[in-house]
Structures are given as C-alpha cells and as structure tokens.
Tab-separated table of C-alpha atoms in Angstrom:
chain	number	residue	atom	x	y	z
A	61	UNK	CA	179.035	101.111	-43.087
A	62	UNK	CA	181.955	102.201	-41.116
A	63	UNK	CA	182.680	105.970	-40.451
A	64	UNK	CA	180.837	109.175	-38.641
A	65	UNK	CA	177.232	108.217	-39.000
A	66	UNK	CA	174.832	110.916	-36.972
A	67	UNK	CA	171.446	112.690	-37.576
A	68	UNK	CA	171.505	116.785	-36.886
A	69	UNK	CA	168.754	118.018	-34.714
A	70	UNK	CA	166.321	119.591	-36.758
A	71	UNK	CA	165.348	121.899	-33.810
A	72	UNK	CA	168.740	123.828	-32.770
A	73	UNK	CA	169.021	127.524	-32.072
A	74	UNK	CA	169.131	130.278	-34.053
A	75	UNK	CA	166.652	130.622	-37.317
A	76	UNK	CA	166.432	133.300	-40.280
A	77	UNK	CA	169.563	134.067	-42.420
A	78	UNK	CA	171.733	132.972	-39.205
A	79	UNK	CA	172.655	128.887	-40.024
A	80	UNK	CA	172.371	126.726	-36.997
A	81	UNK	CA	176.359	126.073	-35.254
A	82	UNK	CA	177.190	122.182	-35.310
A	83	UNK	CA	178.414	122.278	-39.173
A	84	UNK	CA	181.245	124.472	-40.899
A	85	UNK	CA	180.665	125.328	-44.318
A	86	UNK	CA	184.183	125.226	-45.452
A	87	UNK	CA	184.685	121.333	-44.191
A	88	UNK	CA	181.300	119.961	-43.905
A	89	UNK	CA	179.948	121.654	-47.469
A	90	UNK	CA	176.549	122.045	-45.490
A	91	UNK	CA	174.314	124.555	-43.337
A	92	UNK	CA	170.885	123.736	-41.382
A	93	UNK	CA	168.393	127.029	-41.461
A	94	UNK	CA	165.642	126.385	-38.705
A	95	UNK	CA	162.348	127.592	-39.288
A	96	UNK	CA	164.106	129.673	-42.351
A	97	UNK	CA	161.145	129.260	-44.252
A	98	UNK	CA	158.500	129.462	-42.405
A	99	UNK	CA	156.711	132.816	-43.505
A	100	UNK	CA	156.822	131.625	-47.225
A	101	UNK	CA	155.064	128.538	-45.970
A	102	UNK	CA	151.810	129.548	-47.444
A	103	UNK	CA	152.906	129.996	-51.186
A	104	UNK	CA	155.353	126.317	-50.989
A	105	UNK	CA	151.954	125.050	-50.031
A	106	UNK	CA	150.332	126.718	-53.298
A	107	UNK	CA	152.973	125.354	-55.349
A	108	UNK	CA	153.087	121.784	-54.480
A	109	UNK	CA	149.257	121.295	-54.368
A	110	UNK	CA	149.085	123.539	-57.959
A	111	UNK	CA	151.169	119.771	-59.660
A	112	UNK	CA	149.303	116.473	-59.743
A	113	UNK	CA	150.727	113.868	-56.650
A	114	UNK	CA	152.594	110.901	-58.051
A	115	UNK	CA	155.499	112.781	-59.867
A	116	UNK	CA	158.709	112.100	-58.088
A	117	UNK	CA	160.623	115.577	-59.303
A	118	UNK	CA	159.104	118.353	-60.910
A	119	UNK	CA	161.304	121.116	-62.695
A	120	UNK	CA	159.667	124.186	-62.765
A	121	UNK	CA	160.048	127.094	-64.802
A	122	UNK	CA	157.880	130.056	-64.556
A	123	UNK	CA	155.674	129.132	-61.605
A	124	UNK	CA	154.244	132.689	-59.721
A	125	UNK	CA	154.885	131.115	-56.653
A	126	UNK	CA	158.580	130.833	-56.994
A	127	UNK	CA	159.188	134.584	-56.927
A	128	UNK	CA	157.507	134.794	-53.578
A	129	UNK	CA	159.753	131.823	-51.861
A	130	UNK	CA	163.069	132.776	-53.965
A	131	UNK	CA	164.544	136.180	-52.094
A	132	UNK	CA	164.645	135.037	-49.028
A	133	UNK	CA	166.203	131.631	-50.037
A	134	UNK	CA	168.641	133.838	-52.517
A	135	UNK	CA	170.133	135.767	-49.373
A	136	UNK	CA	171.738	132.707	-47.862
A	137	UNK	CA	172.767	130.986	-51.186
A	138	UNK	CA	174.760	134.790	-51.081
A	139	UNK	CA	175.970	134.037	-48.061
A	140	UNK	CA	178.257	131.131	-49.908
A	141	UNK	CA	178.362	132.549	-53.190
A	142	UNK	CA	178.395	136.185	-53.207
A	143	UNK	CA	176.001	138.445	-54.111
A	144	UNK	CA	175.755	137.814	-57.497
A	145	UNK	CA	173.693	134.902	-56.615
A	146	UNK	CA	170.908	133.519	-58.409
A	147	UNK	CA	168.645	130.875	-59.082
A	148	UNK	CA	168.895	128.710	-62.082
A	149	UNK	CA	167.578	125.491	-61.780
A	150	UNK	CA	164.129	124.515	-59.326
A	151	UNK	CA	162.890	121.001	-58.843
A	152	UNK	CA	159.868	120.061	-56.065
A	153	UNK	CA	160.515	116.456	-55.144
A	154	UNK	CA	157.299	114.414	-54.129
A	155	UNK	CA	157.721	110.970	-52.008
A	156	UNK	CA	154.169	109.499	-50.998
A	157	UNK	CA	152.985	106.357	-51.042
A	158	UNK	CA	152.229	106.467	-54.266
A	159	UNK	CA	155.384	107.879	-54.989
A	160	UNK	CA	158.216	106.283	-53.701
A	161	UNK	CA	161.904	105.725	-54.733
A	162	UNK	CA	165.749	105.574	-53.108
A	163	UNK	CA	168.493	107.127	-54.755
A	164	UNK	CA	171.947	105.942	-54.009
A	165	UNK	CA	174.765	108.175	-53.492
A	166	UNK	CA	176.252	110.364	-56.399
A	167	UNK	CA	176.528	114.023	-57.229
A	168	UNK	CA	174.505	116.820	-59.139
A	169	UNK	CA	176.292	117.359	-62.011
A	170	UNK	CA	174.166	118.623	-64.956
A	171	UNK	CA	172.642	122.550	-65.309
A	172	UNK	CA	169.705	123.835	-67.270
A	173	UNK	CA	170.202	126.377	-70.176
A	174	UNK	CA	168.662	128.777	-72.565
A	175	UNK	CA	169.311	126.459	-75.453
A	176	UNK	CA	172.202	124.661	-76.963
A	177	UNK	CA	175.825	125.461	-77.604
A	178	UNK	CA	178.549	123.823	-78.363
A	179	UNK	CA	181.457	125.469	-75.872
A	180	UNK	CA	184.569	123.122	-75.270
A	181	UNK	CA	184.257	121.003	-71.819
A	182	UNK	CA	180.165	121.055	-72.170
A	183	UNK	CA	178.486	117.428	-72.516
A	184	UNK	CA	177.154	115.434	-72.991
A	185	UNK	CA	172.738	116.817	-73.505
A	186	UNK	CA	169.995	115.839	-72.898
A	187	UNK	CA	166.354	117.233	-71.902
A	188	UNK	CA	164.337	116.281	-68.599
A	189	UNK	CA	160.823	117.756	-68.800
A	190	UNK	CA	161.529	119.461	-72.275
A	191	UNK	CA	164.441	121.462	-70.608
A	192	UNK	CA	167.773	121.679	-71.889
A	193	UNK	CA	170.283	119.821	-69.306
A	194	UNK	CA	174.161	119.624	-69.979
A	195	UNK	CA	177.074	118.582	-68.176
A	196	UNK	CA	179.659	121.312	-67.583
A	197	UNK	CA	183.121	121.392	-66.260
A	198	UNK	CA	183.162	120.465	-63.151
A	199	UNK	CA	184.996	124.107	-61.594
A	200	UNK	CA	180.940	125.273	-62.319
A	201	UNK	CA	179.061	122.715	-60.222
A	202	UNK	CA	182.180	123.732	-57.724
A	203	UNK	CA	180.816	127.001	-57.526
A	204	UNK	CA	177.650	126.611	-57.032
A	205	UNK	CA	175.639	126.323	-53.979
A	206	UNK	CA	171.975	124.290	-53.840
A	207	UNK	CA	168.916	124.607	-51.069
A	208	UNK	CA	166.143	122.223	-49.852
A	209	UNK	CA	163.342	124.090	-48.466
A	210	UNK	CA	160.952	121.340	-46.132
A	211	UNK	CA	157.043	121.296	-47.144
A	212	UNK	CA	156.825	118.677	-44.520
A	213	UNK	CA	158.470	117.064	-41.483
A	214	UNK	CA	161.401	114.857	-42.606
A	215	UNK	CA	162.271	112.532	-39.560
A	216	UNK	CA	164.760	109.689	-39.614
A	217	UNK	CA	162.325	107.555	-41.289
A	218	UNK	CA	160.785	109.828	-43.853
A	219	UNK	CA	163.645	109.501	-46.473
A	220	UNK	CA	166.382	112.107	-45.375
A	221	UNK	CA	168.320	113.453	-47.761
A	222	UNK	CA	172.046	111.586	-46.418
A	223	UNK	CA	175.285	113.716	-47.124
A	224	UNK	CA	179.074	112.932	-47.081
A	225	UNK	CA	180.332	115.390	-44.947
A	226	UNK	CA	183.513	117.054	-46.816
A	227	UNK	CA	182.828	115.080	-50.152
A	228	UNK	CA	182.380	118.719	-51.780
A	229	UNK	CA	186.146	119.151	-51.592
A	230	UNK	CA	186.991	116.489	-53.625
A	231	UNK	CA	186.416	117.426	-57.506
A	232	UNK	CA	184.101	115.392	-59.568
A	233	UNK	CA	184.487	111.781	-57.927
A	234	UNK	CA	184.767	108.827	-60.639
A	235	UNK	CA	181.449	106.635	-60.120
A	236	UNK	CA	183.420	103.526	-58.854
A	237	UNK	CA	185.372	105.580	-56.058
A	238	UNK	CA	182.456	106.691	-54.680
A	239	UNK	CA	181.433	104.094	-52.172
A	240	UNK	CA	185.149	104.911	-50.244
A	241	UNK	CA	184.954	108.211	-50.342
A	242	UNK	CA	181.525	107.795	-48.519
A	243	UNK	CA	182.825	104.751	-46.021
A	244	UNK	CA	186.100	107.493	-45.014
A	245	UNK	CA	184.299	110.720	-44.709
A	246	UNK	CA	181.076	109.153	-42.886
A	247	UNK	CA	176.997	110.265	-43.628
A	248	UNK	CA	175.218	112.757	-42.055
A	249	UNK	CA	171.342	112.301	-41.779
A	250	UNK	CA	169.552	116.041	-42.594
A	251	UNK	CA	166.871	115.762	-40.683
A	252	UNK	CA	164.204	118.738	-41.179
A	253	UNK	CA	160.707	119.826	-39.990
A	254	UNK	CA	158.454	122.088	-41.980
A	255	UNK	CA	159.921	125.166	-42.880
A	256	UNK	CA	163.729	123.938	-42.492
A	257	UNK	CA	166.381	124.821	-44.944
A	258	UNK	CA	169.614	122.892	-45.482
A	259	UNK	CA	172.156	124.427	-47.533
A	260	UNK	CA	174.634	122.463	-49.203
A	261	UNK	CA	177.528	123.057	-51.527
A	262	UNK	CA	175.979	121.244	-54.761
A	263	UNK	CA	179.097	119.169	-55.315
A	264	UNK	CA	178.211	117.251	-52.174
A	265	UNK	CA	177.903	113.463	-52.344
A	266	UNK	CA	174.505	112.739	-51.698
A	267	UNK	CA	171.902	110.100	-50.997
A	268	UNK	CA	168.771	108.984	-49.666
A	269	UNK	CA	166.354	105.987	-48.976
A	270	UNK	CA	162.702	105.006	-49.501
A	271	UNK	CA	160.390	106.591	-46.912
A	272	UNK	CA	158.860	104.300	-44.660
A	273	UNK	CA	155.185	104.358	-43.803
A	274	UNK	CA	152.689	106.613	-45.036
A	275	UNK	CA	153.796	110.295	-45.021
A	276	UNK	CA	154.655	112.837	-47.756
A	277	UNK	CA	157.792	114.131	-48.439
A	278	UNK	CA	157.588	116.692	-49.955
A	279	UNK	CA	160.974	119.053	-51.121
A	280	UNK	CA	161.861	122.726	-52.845
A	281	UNK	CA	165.352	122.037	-54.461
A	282	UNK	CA	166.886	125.387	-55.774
A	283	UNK	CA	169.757	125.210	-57.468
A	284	UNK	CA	172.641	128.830	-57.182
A	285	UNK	CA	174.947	130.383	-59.091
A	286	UNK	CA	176.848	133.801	-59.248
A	287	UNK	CA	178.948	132.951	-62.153
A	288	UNK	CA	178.084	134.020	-65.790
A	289	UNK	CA	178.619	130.584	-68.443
A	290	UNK	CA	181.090	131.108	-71.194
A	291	UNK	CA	180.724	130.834	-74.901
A	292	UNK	CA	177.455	132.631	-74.852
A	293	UNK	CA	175.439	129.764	-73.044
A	294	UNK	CA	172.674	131.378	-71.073
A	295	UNK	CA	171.403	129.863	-67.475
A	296	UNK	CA	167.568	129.069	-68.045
A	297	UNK	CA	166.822	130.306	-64.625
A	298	UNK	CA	164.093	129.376	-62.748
C-alpha cells in the first residue's frame, strides 16, 4: 500500500495525563499515553482473568473492576471531550492462540443504550451480548472519543491496532471509499507495552491483523461521551 506507513515508539517521554509529542490530536485523531496505566495494572489483571480465554470481545457492564481503572482513563477522554465526559460503552478484546482473528479497516459506528426508542436518524438495532446496540447519526460518533488500555505488550507482530491518520475528519466514510481514503492518508502502527494508552477520536478508520506466534493480546476498549442523546434515549454506560 502506498502512503505514510510508520510504527510510534511505544517508549517516548512523558507518561500520566501528559500524551506523548509525535501526534496532534486535531490532524492525526490520536494520542499515545506511556505507562498511563500502569498503577491500575493490578485490577485490568483481575478483570481479564475474572472471563473465560477464547472470547474475542467481551462487553462488560457492571464489572467492580471497571470503577477502579475508569477515573483515571475518564481524565484524558476530558481532555478531548470536556468534562462532561463519561464512559458508555467497555469491551476487553482477547487475541491468543486460541483466539485469533483480523479485522479489516472500517469505523465504530454503533452505541449501547438503556433500551429502545424510536428517535429520527437512529438505526438500524440490534443486540451483541444481550445489549442494546444502535446506529446513530453520525455528528454523535463525531463527538466522541474511545481508549485502549494495554494488558500486555503489543509489538509489531502482536496484532496492532493500525489507524488512518486524519480519517476522523472525514464524516462517516461509505464502505467502498474506504480503501482510498486509507491508501491517501497512510497507516500508523500503535504499538503499546503494558500499561500504554492510545487515545483516539472514535470516528477513526481503523484496522488490525492476526497476531503472529504465541502471545496474548489482550485490550480495555472504553468508549466516551459528554453529550446527552435526544428523544429520551439513555447511554447504558458501562
């Protein structure tokens, strides 16, 4: 594939609530944390080895754990979204051996909610893990801001989540324009170690590949959001 194709250090200065310089928010859509999660370690730990291995994504609702990993990953989703920020979607994503998948390049585009509603410009449903998912209109997802939170060390060949740097700016991106938009704006590998956090704008084309060998991959996905939903649709939350 043609186009800016480059891996970010995973070990670059600065670490906390202070993103690592190399990327700009406002062009790139994305943010690398180092060691940004590294004193809720203990209780990601807890809640990956509380699920069974083999499931590739589980959404959780309810777990204890989550309320000891989610302020500190809330304070930088409020750096992009304002302090209203919350979470309302969670997914831990599992690649073993056993486990194993590629996805190929696309963007988030559904929510969770409280239940069902019909409000103009929501649709179509569906449930995933008896939750209630629904496409909204697209300004939402646009507002929104999503985190990855790494259980384990992600190198180049341990399935990377690849980004299109900028593709966030674009609105919602018609399936078969897609591959261009990726070949002009290039891919960025995110490569992590344990207790790395990437931030990216969730409207960001995204992608990744099989992991190679015989490591775990193992993922906190938090979905953001500041913005109350309309027509008395409720965020499930997390």
């Amino acid at each position: 594939m043609a186009g800016r194709s480059k891996g970010m250090e995973p070990r670059l200065a600065g670490a906390g609530c202070a993103p690592a310089p190399g990327l700009d928010w406002q062009n790139d859509g994305a943010a690398f944390y180092p060691d940004a999660a590294l004193s809720i370690l203990p209780h990601l730990d807890a809640l990956a080895a509380s699920y069974p291995e083999r499931h590739a994504g589980i959404r959780l609702h309810g777990h204890p754990a989550l309320a000891a990993v989610l302020p500190s990953l809330t304070r930088i989703a409020g750096h992009y979204i304002g302090p209203e920020a919350r979470p309302v979607r969670a997914i831990l994503f599992d690649k073993s051996p056993g486990t194993n998948w590629s996805l190929g390049w696309h963007q988030d585009r559904t929510i969770v909610v409280r239940e069902r509603r019909e409000v103009p410009g929501f649709g179509p449903w569906g449930r995933k893990a008896g939750l209630i998912h629904v496409e909204p209109p697209f300004a939402i997802i646009e507002r929104m801001t999503t985190l990855r939170v790494h259980i384990d060390d992600v190198p180049a060949n341990n399935a990377p989540l690849l980004i299109a740097p900028g593709s966030h700016r674009l609105g919602r991106i018609a399936e078969p324009e897609i591959p261009a938009a990726v070949e002009r704006l290039g891919i960025l590998a995110c490569l992590a170690q344990r207790g790395d956090v990437w931030a990216y704008a969730t409207p960001i084309l995204h992608a990744s590949a099989a992991s190679v060998g015989h490591a775990q991959r193992r993922v906190l996905q938090v979905d953001f959001a500041a913005q109350m939903l309309p027509g008395n649709l409720e965020w499930l939350g997390v």
